[in-house]
Short mmCIF file of C-alpha atoms (C1' of nucleotides) in Angstrom, two decimals:
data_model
loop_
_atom_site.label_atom_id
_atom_site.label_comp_id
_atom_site.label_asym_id
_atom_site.label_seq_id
_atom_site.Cartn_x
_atom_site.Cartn_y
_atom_site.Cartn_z
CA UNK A 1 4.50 -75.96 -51.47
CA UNK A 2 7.13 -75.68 -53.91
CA UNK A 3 5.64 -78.79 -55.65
CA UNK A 4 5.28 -77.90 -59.38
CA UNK A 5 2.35 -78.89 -60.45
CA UNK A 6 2.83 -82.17 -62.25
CA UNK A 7 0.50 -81.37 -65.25
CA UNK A 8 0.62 -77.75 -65.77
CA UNK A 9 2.49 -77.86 -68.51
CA UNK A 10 1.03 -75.82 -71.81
CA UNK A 11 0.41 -78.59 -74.44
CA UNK A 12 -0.43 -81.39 -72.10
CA UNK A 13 -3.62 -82.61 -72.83
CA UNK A 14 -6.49 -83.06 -70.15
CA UNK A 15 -10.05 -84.69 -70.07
CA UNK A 16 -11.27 -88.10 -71.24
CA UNK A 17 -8.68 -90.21 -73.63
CA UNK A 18 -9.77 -90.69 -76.84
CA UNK A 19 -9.55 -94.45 -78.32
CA UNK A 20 -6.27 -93.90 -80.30
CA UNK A 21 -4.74 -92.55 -77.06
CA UNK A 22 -5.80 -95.73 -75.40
CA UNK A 23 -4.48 -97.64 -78.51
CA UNK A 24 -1.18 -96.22 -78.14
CA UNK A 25 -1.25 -96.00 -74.36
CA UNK A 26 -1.76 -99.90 -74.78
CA UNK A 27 0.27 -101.10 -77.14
CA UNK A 28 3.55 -98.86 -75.75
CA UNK A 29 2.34 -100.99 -72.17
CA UNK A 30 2.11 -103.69 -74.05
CA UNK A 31 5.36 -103.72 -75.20
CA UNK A 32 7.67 -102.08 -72.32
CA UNK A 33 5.69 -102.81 -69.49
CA UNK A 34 4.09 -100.67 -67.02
CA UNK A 35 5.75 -98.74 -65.05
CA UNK A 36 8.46 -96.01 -66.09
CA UNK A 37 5.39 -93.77 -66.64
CA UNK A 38 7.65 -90.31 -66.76
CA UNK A 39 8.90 -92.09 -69.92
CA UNK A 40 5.47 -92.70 -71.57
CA UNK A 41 4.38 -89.72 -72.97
CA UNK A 42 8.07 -88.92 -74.28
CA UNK A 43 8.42 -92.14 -75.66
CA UNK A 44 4.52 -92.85 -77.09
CA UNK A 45 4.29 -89.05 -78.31
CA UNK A 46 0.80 -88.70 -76.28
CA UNK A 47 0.07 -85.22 -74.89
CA UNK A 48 -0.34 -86.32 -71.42
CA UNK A 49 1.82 -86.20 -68.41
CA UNK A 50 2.92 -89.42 -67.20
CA UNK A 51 0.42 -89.47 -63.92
CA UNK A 52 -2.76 -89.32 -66.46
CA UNK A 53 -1.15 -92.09 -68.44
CA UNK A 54 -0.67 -94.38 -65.13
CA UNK A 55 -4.35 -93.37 -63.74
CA UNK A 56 -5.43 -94.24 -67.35
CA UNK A 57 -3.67 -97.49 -67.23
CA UNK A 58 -4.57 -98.16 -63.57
CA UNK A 59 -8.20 -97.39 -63.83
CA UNK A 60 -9.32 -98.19 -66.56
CA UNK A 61 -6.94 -100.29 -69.31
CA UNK A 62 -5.05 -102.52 -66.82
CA UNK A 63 -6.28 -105.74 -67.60
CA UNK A 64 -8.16 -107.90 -65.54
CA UNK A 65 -10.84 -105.29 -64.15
CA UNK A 66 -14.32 -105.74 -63.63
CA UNK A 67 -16.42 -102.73 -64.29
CA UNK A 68 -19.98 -101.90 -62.91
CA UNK A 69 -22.11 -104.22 -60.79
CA UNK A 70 -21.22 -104.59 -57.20
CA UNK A 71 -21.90 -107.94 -56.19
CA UNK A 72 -23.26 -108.23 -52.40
CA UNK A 73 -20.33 -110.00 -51.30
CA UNK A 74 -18.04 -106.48 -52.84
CA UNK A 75 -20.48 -104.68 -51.06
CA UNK A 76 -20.02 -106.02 -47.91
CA UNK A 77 -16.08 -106.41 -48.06
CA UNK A 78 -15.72 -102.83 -49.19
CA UNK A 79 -18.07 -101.64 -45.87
CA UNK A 80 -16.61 -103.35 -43.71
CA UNK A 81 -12.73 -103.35 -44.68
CA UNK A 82 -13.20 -99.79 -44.76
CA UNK A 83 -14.50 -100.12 -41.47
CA UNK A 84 -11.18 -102.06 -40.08
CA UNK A 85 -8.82 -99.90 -42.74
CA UNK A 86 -10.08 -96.48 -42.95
CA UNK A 87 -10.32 -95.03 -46.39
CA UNK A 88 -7.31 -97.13 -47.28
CA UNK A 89 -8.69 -97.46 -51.04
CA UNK A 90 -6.01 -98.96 -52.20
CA UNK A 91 -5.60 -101.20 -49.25
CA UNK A 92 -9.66 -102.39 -49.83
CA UNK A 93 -8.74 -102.56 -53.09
CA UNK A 94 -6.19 -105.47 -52.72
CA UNK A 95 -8.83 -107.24 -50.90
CA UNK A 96 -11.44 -107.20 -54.41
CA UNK A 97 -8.44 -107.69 -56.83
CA UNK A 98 -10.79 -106.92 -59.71
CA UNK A 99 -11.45 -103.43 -58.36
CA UNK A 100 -9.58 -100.58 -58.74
CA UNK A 101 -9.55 -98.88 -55.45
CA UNK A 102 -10.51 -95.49 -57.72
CA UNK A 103 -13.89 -97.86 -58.89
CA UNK A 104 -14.34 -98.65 -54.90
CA UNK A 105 -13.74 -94.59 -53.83
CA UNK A 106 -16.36 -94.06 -56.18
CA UNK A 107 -18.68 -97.31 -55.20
CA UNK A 108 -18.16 -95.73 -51.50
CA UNK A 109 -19.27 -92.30 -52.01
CA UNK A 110 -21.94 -92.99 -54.21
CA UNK A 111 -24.23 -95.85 -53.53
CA UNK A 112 -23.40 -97.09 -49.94
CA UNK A 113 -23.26 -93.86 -48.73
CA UNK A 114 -26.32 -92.81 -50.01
CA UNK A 115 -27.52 -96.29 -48.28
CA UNK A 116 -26.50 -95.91 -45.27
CA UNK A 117 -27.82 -92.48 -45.32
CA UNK A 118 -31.34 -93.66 -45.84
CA UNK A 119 -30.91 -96.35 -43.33
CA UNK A 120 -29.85 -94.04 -40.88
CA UNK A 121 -31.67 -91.05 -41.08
CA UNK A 122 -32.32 -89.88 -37.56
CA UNK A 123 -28.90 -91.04 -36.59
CA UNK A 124 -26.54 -88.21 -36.77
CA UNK A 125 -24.09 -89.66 -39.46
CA UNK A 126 -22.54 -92.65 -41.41
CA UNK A 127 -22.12 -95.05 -38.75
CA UNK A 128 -20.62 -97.51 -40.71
CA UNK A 129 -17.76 -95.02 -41.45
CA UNK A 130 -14.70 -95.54 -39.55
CA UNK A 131 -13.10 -92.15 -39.97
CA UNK A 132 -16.08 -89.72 -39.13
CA UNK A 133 -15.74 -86.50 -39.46
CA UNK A 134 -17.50 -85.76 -36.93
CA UNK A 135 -15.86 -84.82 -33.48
CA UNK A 136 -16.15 -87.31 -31.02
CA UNK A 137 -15.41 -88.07 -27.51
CA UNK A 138 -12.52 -90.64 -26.89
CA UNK A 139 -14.66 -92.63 -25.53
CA UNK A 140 -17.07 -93.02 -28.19
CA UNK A 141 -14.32 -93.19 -30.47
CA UNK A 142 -13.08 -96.46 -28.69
CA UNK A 143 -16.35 -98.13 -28.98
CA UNK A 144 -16.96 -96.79 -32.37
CA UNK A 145 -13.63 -98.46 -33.38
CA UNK A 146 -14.59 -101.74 -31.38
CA UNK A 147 -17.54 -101.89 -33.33
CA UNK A 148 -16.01 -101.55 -36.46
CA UNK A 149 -13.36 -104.23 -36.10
CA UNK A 150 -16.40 -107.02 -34.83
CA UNK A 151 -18.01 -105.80 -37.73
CA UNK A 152 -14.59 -105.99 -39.78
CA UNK A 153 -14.32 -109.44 -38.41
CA UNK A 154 -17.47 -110.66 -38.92
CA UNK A 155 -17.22 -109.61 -42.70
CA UNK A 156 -13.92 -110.68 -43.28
CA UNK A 157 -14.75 -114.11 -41.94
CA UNK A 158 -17.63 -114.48 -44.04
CA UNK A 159 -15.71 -112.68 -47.23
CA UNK A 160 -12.88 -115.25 -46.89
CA UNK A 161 -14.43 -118.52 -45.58
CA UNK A 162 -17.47 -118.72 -45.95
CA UNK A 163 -18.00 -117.05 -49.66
CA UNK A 164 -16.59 -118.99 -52.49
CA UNK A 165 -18.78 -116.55 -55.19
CA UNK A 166 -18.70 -117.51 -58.40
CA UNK A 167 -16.71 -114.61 -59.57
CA UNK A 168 -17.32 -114.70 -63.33
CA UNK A 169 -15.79 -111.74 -64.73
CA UNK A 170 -19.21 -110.92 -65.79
CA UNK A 171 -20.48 -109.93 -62.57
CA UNK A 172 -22.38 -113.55 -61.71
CA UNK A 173 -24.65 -111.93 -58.77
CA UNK A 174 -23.44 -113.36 -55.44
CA UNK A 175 -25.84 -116.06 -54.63
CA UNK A 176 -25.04 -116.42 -51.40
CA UNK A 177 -28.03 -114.50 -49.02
CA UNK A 178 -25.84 -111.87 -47.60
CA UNK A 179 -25.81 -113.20 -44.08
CA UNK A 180 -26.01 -110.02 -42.22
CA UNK A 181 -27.90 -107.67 -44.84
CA UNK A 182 -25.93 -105.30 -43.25
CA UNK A 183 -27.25 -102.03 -44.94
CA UNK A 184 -30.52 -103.48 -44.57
CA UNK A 185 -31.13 -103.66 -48.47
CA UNK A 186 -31.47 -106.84 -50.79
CA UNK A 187 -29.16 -105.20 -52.54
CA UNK A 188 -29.01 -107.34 -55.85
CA UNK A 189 -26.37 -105.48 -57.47
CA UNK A 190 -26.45 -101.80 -57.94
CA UNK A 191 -26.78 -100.04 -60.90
CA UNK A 192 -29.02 -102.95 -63.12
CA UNK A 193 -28.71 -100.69 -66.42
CA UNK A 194 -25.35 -100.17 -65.91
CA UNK A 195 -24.10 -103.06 -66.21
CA UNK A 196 -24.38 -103.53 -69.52
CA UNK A 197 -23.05 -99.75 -70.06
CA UNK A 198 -19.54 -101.21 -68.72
CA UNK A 199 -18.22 -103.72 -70.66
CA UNK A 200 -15.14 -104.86 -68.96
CA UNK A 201 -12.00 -102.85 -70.08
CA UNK A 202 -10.59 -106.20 -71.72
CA UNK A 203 -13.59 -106.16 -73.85
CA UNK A 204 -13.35 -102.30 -74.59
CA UNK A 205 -9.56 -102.54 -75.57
CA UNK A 206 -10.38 -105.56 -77.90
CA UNK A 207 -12.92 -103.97 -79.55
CA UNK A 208 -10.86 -100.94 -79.64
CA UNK A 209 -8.25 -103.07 -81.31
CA UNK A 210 -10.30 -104.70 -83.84
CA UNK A 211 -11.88 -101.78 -85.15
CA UNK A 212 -8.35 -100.38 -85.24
CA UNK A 213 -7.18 -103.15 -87.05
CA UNK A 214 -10.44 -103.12 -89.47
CA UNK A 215 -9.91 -99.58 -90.29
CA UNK A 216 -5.98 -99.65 -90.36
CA UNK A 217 -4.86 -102.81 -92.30
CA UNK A 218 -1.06 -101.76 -91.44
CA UNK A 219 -0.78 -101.82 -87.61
CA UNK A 220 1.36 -99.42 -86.26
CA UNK A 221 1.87 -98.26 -82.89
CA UNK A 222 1.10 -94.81 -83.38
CA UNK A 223 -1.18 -93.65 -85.70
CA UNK A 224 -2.04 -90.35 -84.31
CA UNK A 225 -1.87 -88.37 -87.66
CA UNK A 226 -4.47 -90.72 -89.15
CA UNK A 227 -7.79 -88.83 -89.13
CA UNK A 228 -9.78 -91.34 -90.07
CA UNK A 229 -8.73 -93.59 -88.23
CA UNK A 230 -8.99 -91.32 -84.91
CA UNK A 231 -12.72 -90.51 -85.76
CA UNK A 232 -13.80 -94.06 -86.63
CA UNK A 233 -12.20 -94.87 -83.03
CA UNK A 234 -13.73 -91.94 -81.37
CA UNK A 235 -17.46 -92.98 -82.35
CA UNK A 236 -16.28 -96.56 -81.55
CA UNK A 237 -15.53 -95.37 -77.61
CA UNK A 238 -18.50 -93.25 -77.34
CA UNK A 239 -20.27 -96.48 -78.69
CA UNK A 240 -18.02 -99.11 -76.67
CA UNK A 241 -18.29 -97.36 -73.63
CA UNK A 242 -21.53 -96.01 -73.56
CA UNK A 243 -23.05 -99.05 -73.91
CA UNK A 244 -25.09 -98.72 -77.34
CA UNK A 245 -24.57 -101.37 -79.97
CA UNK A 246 -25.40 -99.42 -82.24
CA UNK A 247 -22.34 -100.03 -84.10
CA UNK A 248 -22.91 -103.24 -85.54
CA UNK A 249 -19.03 -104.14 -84.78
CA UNK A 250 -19.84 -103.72 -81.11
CA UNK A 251 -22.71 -106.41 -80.88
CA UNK A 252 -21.68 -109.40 -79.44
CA UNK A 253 -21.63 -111.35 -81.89
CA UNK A 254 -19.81 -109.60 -84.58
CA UNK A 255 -16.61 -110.58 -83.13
CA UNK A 256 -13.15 -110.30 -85.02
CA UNK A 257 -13.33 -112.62 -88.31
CA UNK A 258 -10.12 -110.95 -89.45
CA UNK A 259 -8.30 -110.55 -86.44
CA UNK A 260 -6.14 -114.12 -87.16
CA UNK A 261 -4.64 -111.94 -89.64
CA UNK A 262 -2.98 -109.37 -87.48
CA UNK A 263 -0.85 -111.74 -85.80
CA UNK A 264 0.90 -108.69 -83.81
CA UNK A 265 -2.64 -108.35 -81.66
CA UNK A 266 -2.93 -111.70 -81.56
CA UNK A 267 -0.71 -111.67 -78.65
CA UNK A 268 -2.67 -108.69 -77.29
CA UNK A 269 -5.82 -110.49 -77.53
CA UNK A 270 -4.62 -113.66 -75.94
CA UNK A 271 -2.82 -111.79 -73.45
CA UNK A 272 -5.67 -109.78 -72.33
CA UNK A 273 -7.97 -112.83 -72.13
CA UNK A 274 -5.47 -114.92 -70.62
CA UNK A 275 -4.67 -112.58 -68.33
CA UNK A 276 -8.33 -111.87 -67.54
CA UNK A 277 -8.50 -115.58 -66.77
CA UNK A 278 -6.21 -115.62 -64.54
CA UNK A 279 -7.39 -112.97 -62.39
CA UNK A 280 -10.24 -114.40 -62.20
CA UNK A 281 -8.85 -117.31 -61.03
CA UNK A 282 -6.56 -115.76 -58.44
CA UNK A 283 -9.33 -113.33 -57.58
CA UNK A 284 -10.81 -115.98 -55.44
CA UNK A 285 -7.27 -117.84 -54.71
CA UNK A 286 -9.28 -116.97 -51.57
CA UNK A 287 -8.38 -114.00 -49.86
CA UNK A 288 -6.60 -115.97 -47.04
CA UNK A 289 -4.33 -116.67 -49.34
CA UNK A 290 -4.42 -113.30 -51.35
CA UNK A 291 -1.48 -111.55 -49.32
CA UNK A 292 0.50 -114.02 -49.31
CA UNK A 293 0.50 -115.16 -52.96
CA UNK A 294 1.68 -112.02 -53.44
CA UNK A 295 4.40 -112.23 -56.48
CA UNK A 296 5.26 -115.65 -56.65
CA UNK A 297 4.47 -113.81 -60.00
CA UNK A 298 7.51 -113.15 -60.73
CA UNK A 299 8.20 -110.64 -63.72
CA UNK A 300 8.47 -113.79 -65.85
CA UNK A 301 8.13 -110.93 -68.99
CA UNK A 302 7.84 -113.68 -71.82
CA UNK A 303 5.68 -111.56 -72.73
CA UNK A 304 3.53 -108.07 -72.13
CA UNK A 305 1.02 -110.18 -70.94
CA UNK A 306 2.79 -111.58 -67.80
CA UNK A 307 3.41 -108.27 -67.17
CA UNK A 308 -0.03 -107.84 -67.29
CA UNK A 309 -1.06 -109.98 -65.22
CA UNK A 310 1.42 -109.35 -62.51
CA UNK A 311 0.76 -105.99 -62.79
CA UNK A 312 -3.01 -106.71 -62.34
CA UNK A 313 -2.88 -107.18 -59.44
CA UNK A 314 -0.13 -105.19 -57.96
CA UNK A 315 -1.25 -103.79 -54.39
CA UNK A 316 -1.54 -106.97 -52.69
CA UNK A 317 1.47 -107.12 -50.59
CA UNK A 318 1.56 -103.22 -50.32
CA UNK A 319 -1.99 -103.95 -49.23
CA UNK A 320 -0.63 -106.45 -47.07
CA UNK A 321 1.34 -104.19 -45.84
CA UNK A 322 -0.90 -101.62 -45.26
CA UNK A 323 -3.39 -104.06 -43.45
CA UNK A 324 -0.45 -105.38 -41.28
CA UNK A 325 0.01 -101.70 -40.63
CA UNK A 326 -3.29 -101.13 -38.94
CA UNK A 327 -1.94 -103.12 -35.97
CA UNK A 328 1.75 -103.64 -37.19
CA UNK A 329 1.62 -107.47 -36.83
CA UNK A 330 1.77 -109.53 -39.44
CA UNK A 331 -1.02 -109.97 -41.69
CA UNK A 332 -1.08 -113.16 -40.81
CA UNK A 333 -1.38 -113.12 -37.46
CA UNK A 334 -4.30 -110.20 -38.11
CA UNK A 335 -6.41 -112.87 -39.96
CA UNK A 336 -6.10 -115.28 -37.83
CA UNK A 337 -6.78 -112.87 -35.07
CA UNK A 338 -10.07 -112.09 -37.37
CA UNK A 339 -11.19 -115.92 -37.90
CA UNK A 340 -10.70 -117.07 -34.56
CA UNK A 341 -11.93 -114.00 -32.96
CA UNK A 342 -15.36 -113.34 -35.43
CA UNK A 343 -16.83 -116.26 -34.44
CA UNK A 344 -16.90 -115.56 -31.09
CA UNK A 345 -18.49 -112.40 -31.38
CA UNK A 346 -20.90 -113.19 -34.21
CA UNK A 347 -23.96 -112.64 -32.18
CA UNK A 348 -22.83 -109.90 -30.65
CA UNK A 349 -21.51 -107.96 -33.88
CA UNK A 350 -25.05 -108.95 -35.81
CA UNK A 351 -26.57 -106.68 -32.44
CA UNK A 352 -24.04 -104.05 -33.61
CA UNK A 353 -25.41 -104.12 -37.13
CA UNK A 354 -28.42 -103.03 -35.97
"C1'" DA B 1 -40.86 -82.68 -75.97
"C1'" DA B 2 -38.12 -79.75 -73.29
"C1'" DA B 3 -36.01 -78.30 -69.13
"C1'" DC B 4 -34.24 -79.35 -64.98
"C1'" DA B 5 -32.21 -82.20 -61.30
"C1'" DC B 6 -29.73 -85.87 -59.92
"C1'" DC B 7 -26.43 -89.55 -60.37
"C1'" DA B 8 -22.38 -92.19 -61.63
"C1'" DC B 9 -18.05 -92.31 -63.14
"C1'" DA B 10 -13.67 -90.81 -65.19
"C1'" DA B 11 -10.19 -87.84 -64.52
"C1'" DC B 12 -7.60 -84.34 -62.05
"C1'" DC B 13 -5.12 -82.35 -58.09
"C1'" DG B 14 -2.07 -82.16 -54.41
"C1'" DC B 15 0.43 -84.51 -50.90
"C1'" DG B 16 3.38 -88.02 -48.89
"C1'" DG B 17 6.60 -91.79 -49.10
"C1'" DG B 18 10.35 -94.34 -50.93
"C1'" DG B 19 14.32 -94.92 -53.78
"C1'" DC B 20 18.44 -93.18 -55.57
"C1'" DG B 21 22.38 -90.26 -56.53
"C1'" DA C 1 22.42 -86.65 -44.49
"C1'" DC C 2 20.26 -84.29 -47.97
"C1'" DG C 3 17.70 -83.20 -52.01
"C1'" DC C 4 15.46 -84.66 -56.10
"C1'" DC C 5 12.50 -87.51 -58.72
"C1'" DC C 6 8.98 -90.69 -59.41
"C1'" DC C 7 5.08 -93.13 -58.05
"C1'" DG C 8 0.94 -94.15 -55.41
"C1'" DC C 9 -2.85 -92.64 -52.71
"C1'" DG C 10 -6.98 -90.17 -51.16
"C1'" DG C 11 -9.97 -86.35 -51.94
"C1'" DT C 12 -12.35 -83.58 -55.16
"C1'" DT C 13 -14.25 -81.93 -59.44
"C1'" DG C 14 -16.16 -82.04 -64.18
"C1'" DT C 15 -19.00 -84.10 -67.41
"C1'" DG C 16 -22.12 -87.07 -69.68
"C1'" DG C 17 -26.13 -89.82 -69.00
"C1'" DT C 18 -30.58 -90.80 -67.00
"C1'" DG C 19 -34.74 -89.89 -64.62
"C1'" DT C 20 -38.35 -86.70 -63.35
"C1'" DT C 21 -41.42 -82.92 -63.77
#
DNA sequence: AAACACCACAACCGCGGGGCG
DNA sequence: ACGCCCCGCGGTTGTGGTGTT
C-alpha cells in the first residue's frame, strides 16, 4: 500500500525485448557493470523500467546460464533442496549456479510437479513439497518436515559427494543412475526437443552480436533509430531463440568470419566465453565448496567480463545465507550436519521415498 | 488442414529487506 | 529513529509453440 507501482509509468515499454534492446541492454552492462539498474534505462535510452532491465539481465542475458534440459542430478537437487529450503528459489538457485532460480520456479511448477502428480495420484497432494498448502496437523507437519530434511540429506549428499557430472554447458545428460529415482521416472532430461530450442544465452547474445555487427559495420551502442537494423535483429531472435536455423547465420557452422574485425566485441565475445568457462568450472567447484568460494571474486573489473563472471554467480553467499538461515548455524556446520547425518539414515530415507 | 487444448517459458507484479541520508 | 530508495525474491500471468483430435 502506498507502493507506486514500479512500472506504471506511460511510455515504459512491456512484453518480450526485442534483440536491439538486448544489444543495448548488453553492451551498457558490458561497459558499467550490473547493478545501478534505476540508472539503466536513463542512461541506455531503453523504454523499460529498471526492474525489467535487471530480470532481463538476470534471466536471461547474464552470462554463464544454461538454458533447457534438466539433467537428473538438477532434478534431484532442485526436489529435494526445495524440500530442506522451501520455495527459497533463489536460495536453490545458488546451489545449480547455472540456473536462474526464475528457470528453476518454472522447472518446479511445470515438469516435477506434474511428476509428482502422476506418481502420486491417490495421495492427497505433492508430497515432496515442503510448504503444502494444505492444512495440516502439527504433528504431521513435524514428520512431514523430518522427512523432508532425510530426504534433503540424502540428496545433498549424493548432489555434493557423490556426483561429479560432467557439467558441459551443453547439458551432457548426467550419467550417473540417479540413485534413488526419486520421482520414480528415468527421467533422461526433460523437454528432448527443447533443447535445441534454447541455445544458451551466451550463444544467443553472440549471435545477436554478429548479426549486429554484419548488418551495422559502425558499432555503436545504441542504434535504436536504425530500422533496419532493428528488423534484421528482430527475425534474428525469433530465429535464435526459437530454435530454427533457418537463418543460415544461425547454423552452427556459419560462425563469425568477420567478427576479428570489430575488435570492440571482441572483448564481448571473449568475455562471454571466458566467462562461460569459468562457470562451468566453478559450477562444479563442488558444492561443498560453493558457499564458501563465495567472492574470492573480487570485483577485479579489468574488464566487463569479470564483472560478468562475478556477477554470474551472485547469490551464493546470500544463498549461503539463506541456507544457514533455515537453522541459523553456519552453513558449514549444516553440511556437515547433512554428510555425516545422510548416511546414517540412507536406508531409512530411500523407505521415505517410497 | 484446421481448430482446439495443453505446455513451457519469459516477463510482470507486488512485497519485503537492507542501505543510506 | 525514521523515511525513502533500490534491489531481490516469490508468485502469477500472458503468450507463443507444440501436440492432439
Amino acid at each position: 500500500m502506498g507502493r507506486p507501482p514500479c512500472c506504471d509509468k506511460v511510455g515504459v515499454k512491456k512484453g518480450p525485448w526485442t534483440p536491439e534492446e538486448d544489444i543495448i541492454l548488453v553492451s551498457y552492462i558490458q561497459e558499467h557493470g550490473p547493478g545501478n539498474w534505476r540508472s539503466v534505462p536513463t542512461n541506455t535510452g531503453l523504454m523499460r523500467c529498471s526492474k525489467s532491465c535487471r530480470l532481463r539481465w538476470t534471466n536471461y542475458l547474464r552470462p554463464g546460464i544454461k538454458r533447457g534440459n534438466f539433467t537428473d542430478h538438477e532434478e534431484k537437487m532442485i526436489i529435494h533442496l526445495q524440500a530442506l529450503l522451501g520455495n527459497r528459489w533463489a536460495a536453490i538457485a545458488s546451489y545449480l549456479p547455472q540456473r536462474t532460480d526464475n528457470d528453476i520456479k518454472n522447472y518446479r511448477n511445470t515438469h516435477l510437479k506434474k511428476k509428482l502428480r502422476k506418481l502420486q495420484t491417490g495421495t492427497a497432494e505433492d508430497g515432496i513439497s515442503g510448504n503444502s498448502q494444505q492444512p495440516i496437523s502439527k504433528g504431521q507437519w513435524e514428520r512431514r518436515l523430518q522427512t523432508d530434511i532425510h530426504m534433503a540429506k540424502q540428496a545433498l549428499c549424493e548432489a555434493l559427494s557423490l556426483d561429479k557430472p560432467s557439467h558441459d554447458h551443453h547439458h551432457v545428460p548426467d550419467l550417473k543412475p540417479s540413485l534413488s529415482n526419486i520421482n520414480g521416472t528415468t527421467s533422461t532430461t526433460t523437454r528432448p526437443h527443447q533443447a535445441s530450442t534454447y541455445a544458451s544465452n551466451t550463444e544467443n547474445i553472440a549471435r545477436l552480436l554478429e548479426n549486429w555487427m554484419k548488418s551495422s559495420p559502425k558499432v555503436r551502442t545504441n542504434s535504436s533509430d536504425d530500422h533496419q537494423t532493428q528488423i534484421h535483429h528482430q527475425n534474428m531472435l525469433n530465429n535464435g531463440s526459437s530454435s530454427s536455423t533457418t537463418d543460415g547465420a544461425h547454423s552452427g557452422t556459419t560462425t563469425t568470419p568477420d567478427h576479428h574485425e570489430h575488435h570492440g566485441f571482441d572483448s564481448l565475445f571473449s568475455s562471454f566465453n571466458s566467462s562461460t568457462l569459468s562457470d562451468n568450472a566453478s559450477t562444479h567447484l563442488s558444492a561443498e565448496n560453493n558457499h564458501r568460494q563465495t567472492s574470492t571474486t573480487t570485483n577485479n573489473n579489468n574488464t566487463g567480463l569479470m564483472m560478468f563472471q562475478d556477477e554470474s554467480k551472485p547469490d551464493l553467499e546470500a544463498a549461503a545465507g539463506a541456507a544457514a538461515a533455515v537453522d541459523q548455524v553456519p552453513l558449514t556446520l549444516l553440511e556437515k550436519w547433512l554428510f555425516d547425518d545422510a548416511t546414517a539414515h540412507q536406508a531409512h530415507d530411500q523407505d521415505m521415498l517410497f
